[in-house]
mmCIF file of C-alpha atoms in Angstrom:
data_model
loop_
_atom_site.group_PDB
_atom_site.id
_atom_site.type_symbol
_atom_site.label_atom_id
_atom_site.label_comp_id
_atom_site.label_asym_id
_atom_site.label_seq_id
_atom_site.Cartn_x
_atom_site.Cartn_y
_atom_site.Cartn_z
ATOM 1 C CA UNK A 20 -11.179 7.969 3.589
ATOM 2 C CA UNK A 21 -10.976 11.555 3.609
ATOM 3 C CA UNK A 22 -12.167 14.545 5.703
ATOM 4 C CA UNK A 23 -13.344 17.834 5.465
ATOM 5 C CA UNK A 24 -14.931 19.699 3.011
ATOM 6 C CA UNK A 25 -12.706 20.695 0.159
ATOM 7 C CA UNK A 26 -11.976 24.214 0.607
ATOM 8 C CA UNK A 27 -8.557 26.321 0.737
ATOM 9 C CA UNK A 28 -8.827 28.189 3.510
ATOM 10 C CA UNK A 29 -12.659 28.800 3.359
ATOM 11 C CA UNK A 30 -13.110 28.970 -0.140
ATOM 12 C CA UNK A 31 -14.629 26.278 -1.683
ATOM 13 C CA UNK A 32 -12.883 24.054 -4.468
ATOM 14 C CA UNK A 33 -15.708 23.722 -7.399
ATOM 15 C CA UNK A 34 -13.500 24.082 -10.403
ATOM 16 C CA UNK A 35 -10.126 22.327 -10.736
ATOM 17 C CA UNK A 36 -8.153 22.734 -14.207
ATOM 18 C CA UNK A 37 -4.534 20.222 -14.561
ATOM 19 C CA UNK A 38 -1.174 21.534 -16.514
ATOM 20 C CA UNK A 39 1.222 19.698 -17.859
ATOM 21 C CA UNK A 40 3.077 16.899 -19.333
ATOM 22 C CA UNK A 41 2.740 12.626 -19.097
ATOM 23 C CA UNK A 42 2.730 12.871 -15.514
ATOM 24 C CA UNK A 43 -0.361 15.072 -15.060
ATOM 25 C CA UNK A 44 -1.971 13.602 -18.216
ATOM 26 C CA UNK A 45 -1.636 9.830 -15.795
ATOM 27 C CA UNK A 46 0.640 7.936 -18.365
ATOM 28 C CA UNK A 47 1.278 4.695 -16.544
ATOM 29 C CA UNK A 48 -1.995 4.519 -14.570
ATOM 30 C CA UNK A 49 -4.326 2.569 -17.272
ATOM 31 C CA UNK A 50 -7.511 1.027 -16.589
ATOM 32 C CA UNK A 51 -8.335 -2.309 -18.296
ATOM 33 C CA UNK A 52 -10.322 -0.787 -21.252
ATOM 34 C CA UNK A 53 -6.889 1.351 -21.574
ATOM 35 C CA UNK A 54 -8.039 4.983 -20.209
ATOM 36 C CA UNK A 55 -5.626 6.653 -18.335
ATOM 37 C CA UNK A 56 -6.781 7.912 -14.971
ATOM 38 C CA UNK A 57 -3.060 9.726 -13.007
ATOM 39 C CA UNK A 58 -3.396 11.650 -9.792
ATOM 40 C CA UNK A 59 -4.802 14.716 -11.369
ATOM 41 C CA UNK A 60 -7.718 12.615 -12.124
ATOM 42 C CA UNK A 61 -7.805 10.966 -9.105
ATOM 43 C CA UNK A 62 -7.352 14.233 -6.880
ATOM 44 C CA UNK A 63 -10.567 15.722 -9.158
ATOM 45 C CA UNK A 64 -12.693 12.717 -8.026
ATOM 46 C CA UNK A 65 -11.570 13.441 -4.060
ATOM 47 C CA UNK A 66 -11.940 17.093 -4.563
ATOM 48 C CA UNK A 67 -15.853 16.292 -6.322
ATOM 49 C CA UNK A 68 -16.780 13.738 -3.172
ATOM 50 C CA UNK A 69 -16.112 16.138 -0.681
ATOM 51 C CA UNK A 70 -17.138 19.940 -2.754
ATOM 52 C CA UNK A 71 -20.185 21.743 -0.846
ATOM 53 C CA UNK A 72 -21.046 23.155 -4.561
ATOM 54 C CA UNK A 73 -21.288 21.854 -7.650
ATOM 55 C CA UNK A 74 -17.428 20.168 -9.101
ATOM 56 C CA UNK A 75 -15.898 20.653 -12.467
ATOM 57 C CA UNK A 76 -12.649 19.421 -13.865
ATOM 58 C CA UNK A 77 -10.180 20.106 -16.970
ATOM 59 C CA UNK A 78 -6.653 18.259 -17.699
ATOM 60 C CA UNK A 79 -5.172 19.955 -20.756
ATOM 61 C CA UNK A 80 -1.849 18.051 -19.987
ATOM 62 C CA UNK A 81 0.205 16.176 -23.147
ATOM 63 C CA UNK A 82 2.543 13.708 -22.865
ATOM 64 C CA UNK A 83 6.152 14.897 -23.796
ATOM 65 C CA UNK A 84 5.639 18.821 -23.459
ATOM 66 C CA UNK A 85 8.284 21.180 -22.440
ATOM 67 C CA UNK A 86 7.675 24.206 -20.683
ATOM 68 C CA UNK A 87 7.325 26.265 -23.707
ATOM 69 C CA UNK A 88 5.070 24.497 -25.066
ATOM 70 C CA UNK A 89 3.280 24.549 -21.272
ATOM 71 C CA UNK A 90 3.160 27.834 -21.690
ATOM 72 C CA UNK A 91 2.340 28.744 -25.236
ATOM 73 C CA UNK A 92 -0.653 25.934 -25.216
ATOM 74 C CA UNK A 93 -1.973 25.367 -21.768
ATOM 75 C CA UNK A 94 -1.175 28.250 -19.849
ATOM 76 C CA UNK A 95 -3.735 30.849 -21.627
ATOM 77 C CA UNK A 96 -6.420 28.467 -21.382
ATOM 78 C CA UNK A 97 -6.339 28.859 -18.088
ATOM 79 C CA UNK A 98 -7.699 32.455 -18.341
ATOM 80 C CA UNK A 99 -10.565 31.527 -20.170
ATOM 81 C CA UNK A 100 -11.763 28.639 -17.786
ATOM 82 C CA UNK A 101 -11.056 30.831 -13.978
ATOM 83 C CA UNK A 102 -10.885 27.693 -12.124
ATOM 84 C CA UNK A 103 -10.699 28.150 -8.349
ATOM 85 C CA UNK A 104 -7.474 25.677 -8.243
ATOM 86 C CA UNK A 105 -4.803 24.726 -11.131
ATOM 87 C CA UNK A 106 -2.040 22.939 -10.700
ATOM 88 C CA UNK A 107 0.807 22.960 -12.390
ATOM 89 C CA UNK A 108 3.784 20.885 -13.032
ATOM 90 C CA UNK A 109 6.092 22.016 -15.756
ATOM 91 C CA UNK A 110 9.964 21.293 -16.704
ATOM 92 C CA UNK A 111 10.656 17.542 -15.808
ATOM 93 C CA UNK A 112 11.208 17.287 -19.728
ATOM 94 C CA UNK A 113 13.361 19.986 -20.038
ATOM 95 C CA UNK A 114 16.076 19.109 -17.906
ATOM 96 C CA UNK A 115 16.460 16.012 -19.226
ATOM 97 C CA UNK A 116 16.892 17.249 -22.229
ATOM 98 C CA UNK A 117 21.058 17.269 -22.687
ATOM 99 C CA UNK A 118 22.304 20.855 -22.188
ATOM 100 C CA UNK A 119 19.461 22.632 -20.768
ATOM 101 C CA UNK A 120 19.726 25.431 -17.854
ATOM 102 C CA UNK A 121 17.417 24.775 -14.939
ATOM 103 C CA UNK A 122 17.999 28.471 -14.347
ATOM 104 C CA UNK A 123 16.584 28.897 -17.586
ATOM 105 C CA UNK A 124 14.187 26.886 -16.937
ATOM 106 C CA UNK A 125 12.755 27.851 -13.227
ATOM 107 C CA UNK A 126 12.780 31.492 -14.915
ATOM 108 C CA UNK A 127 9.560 30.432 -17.539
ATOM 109 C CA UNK A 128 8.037 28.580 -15.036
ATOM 110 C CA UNK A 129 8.202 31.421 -12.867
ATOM 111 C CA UNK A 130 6.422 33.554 -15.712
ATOM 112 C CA UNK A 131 3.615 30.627 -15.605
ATOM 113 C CA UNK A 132 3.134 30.862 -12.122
ATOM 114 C CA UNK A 133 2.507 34.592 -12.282
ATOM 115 C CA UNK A 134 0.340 34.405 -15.313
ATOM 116 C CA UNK A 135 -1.468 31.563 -13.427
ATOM 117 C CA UNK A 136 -1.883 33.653 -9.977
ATOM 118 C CA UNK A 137 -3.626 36.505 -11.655
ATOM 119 C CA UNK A 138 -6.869 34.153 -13.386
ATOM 120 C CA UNK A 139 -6.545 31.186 -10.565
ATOM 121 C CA UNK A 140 -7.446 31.551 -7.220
ATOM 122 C CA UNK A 141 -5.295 28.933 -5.763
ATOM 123 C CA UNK A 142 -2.159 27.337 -7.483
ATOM 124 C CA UNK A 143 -0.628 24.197 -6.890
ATOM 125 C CA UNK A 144 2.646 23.510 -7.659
ATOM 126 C CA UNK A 145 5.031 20.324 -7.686
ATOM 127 C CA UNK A 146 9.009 19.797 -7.244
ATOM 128 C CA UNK A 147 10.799 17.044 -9.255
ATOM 129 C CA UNK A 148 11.075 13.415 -8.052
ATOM 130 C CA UNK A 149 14.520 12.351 -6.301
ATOM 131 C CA UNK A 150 15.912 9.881 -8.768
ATOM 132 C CA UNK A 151 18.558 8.396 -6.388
ATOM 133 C CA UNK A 152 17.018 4.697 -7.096
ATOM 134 C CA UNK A 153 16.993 4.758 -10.867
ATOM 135 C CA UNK A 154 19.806 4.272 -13.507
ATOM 136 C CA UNK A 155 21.178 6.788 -15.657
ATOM 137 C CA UNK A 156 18.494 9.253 -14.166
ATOM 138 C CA UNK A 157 20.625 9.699 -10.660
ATOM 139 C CA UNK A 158 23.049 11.064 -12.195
ATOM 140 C CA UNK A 159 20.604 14.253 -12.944
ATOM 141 C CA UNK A 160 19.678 14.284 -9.317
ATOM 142 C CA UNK A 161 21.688 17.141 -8.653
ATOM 143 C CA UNK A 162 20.248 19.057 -11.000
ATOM 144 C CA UNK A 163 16.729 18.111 -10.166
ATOM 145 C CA UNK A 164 16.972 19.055 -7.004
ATOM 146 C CA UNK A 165 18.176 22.741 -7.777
ATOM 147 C CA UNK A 166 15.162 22.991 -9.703
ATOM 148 C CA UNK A 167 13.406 21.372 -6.311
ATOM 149 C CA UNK A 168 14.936 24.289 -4.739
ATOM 150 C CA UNK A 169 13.617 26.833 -7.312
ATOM 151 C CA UNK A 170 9.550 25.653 -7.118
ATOM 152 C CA UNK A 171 10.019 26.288 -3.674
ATOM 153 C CA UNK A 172 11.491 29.622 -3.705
ATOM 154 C CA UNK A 173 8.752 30.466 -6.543
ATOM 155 C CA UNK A 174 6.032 29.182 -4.539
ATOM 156 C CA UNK A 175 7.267 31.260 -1.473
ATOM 157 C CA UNK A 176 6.956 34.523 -3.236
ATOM 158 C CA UNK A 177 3.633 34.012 -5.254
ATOM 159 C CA UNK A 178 2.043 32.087 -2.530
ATOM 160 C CA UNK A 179 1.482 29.033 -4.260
ATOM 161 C CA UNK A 180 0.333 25.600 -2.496
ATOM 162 C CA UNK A 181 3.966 23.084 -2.953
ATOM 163 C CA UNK A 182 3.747 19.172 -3.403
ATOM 164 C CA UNK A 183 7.228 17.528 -2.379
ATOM 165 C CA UNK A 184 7.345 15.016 -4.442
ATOM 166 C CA UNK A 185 10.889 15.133 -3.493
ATOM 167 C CA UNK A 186 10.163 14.172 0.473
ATOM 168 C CA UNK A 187 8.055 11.029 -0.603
ATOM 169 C CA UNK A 188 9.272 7.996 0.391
ATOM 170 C CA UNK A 189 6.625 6.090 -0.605
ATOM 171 C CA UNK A 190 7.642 7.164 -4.143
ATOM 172 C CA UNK A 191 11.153 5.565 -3.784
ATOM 173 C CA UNK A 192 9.625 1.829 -3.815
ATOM 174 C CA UNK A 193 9.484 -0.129 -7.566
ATOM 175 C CA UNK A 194 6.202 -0.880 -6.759
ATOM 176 C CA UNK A 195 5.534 3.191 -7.465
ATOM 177 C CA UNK A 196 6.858 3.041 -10.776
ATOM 178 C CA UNK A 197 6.054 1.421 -14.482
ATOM 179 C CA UNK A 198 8.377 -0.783 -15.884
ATOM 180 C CA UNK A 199 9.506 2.154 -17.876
ATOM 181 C CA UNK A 200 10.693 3.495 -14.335
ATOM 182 C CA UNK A 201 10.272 6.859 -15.868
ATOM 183 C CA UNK A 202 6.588 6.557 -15.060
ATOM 184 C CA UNK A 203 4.520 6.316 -11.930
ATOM 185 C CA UNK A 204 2.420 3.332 -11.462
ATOM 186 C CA UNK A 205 -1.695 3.617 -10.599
ATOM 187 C CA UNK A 206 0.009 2.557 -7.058
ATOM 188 C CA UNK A 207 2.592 5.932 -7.448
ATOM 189 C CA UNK A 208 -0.170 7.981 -9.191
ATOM 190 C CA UNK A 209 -2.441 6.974 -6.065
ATOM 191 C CA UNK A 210 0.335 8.297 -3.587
ATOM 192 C CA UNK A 211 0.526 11.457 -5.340
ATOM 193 C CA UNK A 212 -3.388 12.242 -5.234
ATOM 194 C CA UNK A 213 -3.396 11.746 -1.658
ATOM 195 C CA UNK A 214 -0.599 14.202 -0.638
ATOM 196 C CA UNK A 215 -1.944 16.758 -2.829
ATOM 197 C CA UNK A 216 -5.106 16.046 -1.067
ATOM 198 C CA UNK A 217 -3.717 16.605 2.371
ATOM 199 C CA UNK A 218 -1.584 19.662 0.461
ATOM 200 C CA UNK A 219 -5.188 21.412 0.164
ATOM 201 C CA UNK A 220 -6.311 20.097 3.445
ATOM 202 C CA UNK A 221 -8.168 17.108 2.963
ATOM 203 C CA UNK A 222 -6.311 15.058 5.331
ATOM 204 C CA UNK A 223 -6.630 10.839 5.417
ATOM 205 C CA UNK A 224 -8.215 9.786 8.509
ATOM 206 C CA UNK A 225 -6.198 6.608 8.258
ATOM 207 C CA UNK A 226 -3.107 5.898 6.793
ATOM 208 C CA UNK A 227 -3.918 2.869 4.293
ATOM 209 C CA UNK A 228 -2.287 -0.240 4.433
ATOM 210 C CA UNK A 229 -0.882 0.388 0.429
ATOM 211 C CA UNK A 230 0.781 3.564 2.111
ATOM 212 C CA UNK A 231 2.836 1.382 5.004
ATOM 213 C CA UNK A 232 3.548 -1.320 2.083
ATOM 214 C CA UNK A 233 5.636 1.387 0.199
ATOM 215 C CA UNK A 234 7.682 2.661 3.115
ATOM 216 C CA UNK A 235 9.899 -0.388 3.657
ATOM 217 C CA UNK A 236 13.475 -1.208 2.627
ATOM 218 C CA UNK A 237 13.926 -1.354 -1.015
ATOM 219 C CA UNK A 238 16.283 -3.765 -2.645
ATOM 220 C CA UNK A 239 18.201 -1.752 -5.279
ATOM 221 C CA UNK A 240 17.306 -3.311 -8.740
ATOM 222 C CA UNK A 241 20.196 -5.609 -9.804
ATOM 223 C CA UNK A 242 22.555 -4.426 -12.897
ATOM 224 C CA UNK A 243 20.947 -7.460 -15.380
ATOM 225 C CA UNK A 244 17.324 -5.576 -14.398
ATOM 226 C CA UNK A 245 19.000 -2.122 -14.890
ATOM 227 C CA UNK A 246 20.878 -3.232 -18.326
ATOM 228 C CA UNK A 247 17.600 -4.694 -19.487
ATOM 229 C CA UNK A 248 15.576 -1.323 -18.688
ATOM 230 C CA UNK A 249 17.909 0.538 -20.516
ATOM 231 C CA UNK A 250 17.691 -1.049 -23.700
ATOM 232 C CA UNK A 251 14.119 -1.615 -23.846
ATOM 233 C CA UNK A 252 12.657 1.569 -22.096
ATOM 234 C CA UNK A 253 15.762 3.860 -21.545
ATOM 235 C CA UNK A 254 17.173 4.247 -24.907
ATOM 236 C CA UNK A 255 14.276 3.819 -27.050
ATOM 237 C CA UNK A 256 12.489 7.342 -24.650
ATOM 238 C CA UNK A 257 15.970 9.317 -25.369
ATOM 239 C CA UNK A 258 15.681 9.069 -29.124
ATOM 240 C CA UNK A 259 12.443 10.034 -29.287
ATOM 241 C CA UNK A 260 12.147 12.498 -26.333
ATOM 242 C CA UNK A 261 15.599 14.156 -26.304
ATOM 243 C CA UNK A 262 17.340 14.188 -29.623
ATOM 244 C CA UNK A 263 14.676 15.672 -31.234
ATOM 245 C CA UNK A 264 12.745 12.995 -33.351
ATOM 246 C CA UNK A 265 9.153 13.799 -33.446
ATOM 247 C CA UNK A 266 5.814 10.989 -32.695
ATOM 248 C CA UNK A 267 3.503 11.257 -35.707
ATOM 249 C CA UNK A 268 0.987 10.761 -33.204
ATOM 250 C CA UNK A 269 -1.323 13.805 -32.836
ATOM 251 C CA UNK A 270 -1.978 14.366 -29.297
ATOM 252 C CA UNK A 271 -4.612 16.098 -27.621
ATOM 253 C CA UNK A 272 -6.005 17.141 -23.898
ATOM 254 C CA UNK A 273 -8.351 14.324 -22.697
ATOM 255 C CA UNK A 274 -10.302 16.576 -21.204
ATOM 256 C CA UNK A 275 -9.614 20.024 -22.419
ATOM 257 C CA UNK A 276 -13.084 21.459 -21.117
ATOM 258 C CA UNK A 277 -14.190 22.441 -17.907
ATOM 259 C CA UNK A 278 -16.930 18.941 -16.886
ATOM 260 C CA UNK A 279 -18.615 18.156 -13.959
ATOM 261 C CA UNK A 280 -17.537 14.993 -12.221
#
C-alpha cells in the first residue's frame, strides 16, 4: 500500500511514457494468458491509483535493443507524446556485447538524456544490476559498474530522478530472477516498481512480507545448476544477442500510444 498523491515535487504525474529494451518491455514477468506485465507496467498502474488527474501510459520498449537503436526509434517519440515522466533505461545490451566501450556508451546515453530533458518534464533513469551472483556475467561486473558510475554522474548534471538497481539487495536473491537468470522474475519486476515508486515519492507504508523474504542469505547456485544454465539459457542468448544473428521475429512496442489506465 502506497501513499501520497503521485506528484514530483508538486507536479502531478498524468502521463508516463517507458524506454527501452526486455527489461522495460517486462520479459520474464508473464501472466497466465502469456502478456507480459514488468515494472514499467506495474509502476503505470501505482502511478494511475494514486494521480489527482486523469493517467495515461506508453511503453515503446523492444526486447534486444541497443542504445542506438534506443535512440534512433524510441527516443523521438518521446517529443511527440510530452509525457510529464519517461524513464529510461538504455545500454545493458551494449556492454555485453564483446568489445564495446562503456565510455562510448554512457556518451549516447548522455545525448538521450538531454534530448529527453528538453520534451519531458521529469526523467527517470536506472544504473545496471550488480551481477556478482551470476555466472559468466560477474565477470562484466566491473564494467557495469563504471557505467553505474556514469548514470549517476549524468543524472547529477541534467537533474534526472536515479533508480539503484545496483544497491538492491532484494535483487540479489534467485527468487528475483527467471531461469534464464538474465531476466527478472514478476517477484524482481515487482521489487523494481516499488523503488521507482518511492524514487518519485510514493513511499510503501509497510514493507511487505515478499520484500523481507528476498533479503536473506542466498546460497550461491551450485556449478551442476550453473553448467546447466549455461548451456540451455547462456549460450543459446550469446549467439543470438551478441554475435550478430538476427530473430526473424518482427517486434513491436506493446503499447506504443499514449492510453489511459
Amino acid at each position: 500500500m502506497l501513499e501520497r498523491q503521485s506528484t514530483v515535487g508538486s507536479v502531478p504525474i498524468g502521463s508516463f511514457v517507458a524506454l527501452g529494451d526486455s527489461f522495460t518491455e517486462g520479459l520474464g514477468d508473464e501472466t497466465p494468458d502469456g502478456t507480459l506485465l514488468g515494472w514499467a507496467d506495474r509502476l503505470a498502474d501505482l502511478l494511475a491509483s494514486r494521480s489527482p488527474v486523469p493517467f495515461r501510459y506508453a511503453n515503446l520498449a523492444v526486447r534486444g535493443r541497443l542504445i542506438d537503436e534506443i535512440l534512433e526509434e524510441q527516443v523521438p517519440q518521446v517529443a511527440k507524446l510530452t509525457p510529464d515522466l519517461v524513464s529510461f533505461c538504455a545500454g545493458g545490451n551494449d556492454i555485453l556485447r564483446l568489445g564495446s566501450s562503456v565510455d562510448r556508451i554512457a556518451e549516447r546515453f548522455e545525448e538521450g538524456v538531454v534530448e529527453l530533458s528538453s520534451t519531458a518534464k521529469t526523467v527517470l533513469v536506472f544504473t545496471g544490476f550488480d551481477p556478482r551472483g551470476t555466472p559468466v556475467l560477474r565477470r562484466l561486473r566491473g564494467k557495469i559498474a563504471t557505467y553505474t558510475a556514469h548514470i549517476h554522474s549524468i543524472a547529477d548534471r541534467h537533474g534526472c530522478l536515479v533508480v539503484d538497481l545496483w544497491s538492491m539487495k532484494a535483487l540479489q536473491h534467485p527468487r528475483a530472477w527467471s531461469d534464464d537468470r538474465l531476466h527478472l522474475s514478476s517477484e524482481g519486476h515487482r521489487q523494481v516498481a516499488l523503488r521507482a515508486a518511492g524514487v518519485l515519492g510514493l513511499r510503501p507504508m509497510l514493507s511487505t512480507p515478499a520484500t523481507h523474504a528476498l533479503q536473506g542469505r542466498v546460497r550461491q547456485p551450485q556449478r551442476l545448476d550453473d553448467l546447466r544454465w549455461a548451456k540451455e539459457h547462456f549460450l543459446p542468448w550469446l549467439g543470438q544477442h551478441l554475435l550478430g544473428r538476427a530473430s526473424d521475429e518482427v517486434l513491436e512496442p506493446k503499447r506504443p500510444q499514449l492510453l489511459p489506465l
